[in-house]
Short mmCIF file of N, CA and C in Angstrom, two decimals:
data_model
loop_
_atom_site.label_atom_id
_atom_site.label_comp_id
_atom_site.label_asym_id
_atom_site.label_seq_id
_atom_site.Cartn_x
_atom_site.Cartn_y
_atom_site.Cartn_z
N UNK A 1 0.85 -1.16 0.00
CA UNK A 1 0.00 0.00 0.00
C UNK A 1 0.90 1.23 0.00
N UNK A 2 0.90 1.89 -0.96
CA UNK A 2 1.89 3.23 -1.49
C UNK A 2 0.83 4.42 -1.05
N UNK A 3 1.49 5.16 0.14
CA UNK A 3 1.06 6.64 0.36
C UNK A 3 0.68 7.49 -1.09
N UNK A 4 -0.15 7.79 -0.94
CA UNK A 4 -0.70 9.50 -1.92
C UNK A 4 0.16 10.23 -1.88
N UNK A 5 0.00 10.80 -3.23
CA UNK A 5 1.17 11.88 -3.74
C UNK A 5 1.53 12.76 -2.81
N UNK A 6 2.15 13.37 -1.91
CA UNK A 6 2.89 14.25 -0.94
C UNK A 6 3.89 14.71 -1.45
N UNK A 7 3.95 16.31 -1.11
CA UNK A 7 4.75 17.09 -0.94
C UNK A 7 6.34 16.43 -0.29
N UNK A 8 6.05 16.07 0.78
CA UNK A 8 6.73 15.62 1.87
C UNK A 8 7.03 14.01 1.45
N UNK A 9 8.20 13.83 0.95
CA UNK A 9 9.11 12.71 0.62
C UNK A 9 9.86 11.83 1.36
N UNK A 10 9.97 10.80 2.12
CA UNK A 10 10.57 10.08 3.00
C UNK A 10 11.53 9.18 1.82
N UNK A 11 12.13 8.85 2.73
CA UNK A 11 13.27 7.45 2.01
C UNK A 11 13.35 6.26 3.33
N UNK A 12 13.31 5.50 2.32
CA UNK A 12 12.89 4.11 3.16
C UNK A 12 14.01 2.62 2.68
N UNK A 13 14.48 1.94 3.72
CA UNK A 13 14.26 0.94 3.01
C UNK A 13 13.95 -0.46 3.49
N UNK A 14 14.36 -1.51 2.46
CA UNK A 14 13.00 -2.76 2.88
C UNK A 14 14.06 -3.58 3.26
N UNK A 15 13.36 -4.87 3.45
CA UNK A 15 14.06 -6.11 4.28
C UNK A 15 12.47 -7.14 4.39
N UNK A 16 13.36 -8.08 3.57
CA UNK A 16 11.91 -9.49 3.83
C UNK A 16 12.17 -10.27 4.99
N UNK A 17 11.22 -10.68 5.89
CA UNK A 17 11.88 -11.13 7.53
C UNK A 17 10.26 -12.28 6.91
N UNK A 18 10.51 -13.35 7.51
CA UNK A 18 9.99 -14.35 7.19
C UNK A 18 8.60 -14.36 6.29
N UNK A 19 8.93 -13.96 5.20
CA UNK A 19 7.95 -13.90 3.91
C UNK A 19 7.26 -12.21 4.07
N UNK A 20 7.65 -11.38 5.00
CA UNK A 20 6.47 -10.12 4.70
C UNK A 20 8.09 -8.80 4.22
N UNK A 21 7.51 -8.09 3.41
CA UNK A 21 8.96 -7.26 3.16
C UNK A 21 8.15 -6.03 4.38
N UNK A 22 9.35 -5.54 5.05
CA UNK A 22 8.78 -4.32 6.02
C UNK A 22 10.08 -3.37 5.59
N UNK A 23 8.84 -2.19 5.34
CA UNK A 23 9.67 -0.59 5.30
C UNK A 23 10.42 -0.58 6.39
N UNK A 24 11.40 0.30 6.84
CA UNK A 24 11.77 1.03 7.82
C UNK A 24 12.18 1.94 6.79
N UNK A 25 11.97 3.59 7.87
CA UNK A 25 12.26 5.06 7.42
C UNK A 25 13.51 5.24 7.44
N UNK A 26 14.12 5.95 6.62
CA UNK A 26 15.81 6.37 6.92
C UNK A 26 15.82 8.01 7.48
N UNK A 27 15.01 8.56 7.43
CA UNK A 27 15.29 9.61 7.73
C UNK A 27 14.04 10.28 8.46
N UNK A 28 13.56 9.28 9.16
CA UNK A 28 12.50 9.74 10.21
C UNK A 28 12.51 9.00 11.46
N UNK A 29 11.66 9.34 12.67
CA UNK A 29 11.42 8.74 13.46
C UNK A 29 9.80 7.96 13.72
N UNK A 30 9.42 8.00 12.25
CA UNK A 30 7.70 8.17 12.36
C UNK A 30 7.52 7.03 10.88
N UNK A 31 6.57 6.34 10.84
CA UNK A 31 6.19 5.71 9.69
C UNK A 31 5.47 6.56 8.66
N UNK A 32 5.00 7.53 8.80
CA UNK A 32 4.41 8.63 8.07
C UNK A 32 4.87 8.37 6.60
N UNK A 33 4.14 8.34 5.31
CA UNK A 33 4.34 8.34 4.21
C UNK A 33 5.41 7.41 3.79
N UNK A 34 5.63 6.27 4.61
CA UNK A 34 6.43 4.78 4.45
C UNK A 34 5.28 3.84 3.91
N UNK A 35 5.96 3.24 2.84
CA UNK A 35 4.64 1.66 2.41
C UNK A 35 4.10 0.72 3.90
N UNK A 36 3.32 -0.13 3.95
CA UNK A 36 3.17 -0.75 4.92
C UNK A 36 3.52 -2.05 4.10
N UNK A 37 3.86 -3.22 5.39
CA UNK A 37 3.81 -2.68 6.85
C UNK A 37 5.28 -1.76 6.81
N UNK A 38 5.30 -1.32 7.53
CA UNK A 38 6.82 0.23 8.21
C UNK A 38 6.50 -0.51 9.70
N UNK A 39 7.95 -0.23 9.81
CA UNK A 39 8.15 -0.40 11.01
C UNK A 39 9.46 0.67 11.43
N UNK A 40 10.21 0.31 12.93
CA UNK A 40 11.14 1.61 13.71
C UNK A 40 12.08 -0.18 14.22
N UNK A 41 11.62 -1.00 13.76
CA UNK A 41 12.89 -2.05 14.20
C UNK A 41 12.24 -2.84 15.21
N UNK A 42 11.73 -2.57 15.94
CA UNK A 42 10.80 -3.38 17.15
C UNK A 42 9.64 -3.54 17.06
N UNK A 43 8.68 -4.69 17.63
CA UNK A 43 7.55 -4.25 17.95
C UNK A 43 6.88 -3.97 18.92
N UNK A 44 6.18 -2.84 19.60
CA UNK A 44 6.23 -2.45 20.77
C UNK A 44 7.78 -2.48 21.57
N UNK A 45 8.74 -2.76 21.40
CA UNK A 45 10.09 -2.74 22.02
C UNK A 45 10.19 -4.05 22.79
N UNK A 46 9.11 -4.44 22.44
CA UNK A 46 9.33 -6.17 23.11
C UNK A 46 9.98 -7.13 22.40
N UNK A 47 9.48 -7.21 21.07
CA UNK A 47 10.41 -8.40 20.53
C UNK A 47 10.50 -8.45 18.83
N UNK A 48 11.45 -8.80 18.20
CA UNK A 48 12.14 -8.46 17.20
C UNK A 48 11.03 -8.75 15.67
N UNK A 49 11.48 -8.35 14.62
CA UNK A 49 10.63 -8.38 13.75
C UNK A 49 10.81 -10.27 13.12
N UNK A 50 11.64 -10.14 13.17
CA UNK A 50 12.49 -12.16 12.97
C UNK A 50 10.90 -12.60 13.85
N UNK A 51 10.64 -12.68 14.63
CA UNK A 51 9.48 -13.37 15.55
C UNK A 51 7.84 -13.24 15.32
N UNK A 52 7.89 -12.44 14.28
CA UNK A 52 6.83 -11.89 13.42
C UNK A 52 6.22 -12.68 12.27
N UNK A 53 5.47 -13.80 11.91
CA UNK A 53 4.27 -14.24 10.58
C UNK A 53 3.25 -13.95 10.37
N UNK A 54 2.74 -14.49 9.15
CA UNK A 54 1.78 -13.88 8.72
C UNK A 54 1.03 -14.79 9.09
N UNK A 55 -0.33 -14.49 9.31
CA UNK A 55 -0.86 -15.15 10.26
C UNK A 55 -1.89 -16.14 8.87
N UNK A 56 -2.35 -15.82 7.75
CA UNK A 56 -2.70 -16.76 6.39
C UNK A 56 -1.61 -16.02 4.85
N UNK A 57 -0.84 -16.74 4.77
CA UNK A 57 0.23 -15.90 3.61
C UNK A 57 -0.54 -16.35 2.47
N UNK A 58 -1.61 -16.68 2.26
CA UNK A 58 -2.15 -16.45 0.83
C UNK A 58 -3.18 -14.97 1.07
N UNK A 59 -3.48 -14.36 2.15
CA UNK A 59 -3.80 -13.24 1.98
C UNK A 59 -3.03 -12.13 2.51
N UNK A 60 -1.90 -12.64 2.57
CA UNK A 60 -0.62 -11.49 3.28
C UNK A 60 -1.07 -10.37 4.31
N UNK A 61 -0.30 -9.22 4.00
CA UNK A 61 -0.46 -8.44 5.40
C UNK A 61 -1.87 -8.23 5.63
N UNK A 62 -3.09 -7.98 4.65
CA UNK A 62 -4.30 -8.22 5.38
C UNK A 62 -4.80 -9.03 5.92
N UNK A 63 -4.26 -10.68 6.08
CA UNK A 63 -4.48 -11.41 6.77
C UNK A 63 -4.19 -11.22 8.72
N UNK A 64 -3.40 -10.53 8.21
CA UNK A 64 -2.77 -9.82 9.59
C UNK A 64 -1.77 -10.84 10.28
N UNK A 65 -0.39 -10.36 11.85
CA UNK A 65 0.26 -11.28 11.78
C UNK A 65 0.06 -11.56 13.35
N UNK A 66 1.51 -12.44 13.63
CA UNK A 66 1.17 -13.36 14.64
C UNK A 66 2.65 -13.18 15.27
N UNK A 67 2.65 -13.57 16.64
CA UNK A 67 3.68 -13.90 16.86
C UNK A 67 4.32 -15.40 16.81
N UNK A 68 5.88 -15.67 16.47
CA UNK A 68 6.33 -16.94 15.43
C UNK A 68 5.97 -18.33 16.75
N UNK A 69 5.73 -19.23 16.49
CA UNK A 69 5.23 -20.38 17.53
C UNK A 69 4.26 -19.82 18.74
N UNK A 70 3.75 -18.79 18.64
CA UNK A 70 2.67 -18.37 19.88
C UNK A 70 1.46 -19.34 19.91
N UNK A 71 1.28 -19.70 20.71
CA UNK A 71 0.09 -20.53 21.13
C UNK A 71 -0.55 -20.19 22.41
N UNK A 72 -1.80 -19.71 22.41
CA UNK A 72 -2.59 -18.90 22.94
C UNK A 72 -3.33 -20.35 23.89
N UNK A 73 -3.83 -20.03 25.08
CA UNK A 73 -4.38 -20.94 26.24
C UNK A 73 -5.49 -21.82 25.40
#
């Protein structure tokens, strides 16, 4: 999903971490006008993007993700 035309230009770049490619900003502190998913390197500052799937990869990031071996009660 590519941001609308803006004035305001970021530079980004990507990295595929177990099948999803994630933005990170190079010259921000904010995901603002980054493709999704964007990320800042963490999630919530708890645990790394490596630990991150997609939760159905035939409908990718709208499937939405998961954390990697989590198994819920």
């Amino acid at each position: 999903m590519l941001p609308e035309v803006s004035s305001l230009k970021r530079k980004f770049t990507s990295q595929d971490i177990n099948g999803v490619r994630f933005f990170f900003p190079k010259d921000s502190i904010s995901c603002g006008y980054s493709p999704l998913p964007c990320s800042l390197g963490k999630v919530w500052s708890e645990f790394s993007l490596e630990d991150i799937e997609l939760i159905d990869k035939e409908k990718g990031i709208a499937g939405g993700f998961k954390r990697k071996n989590y198994k819920p009660e």
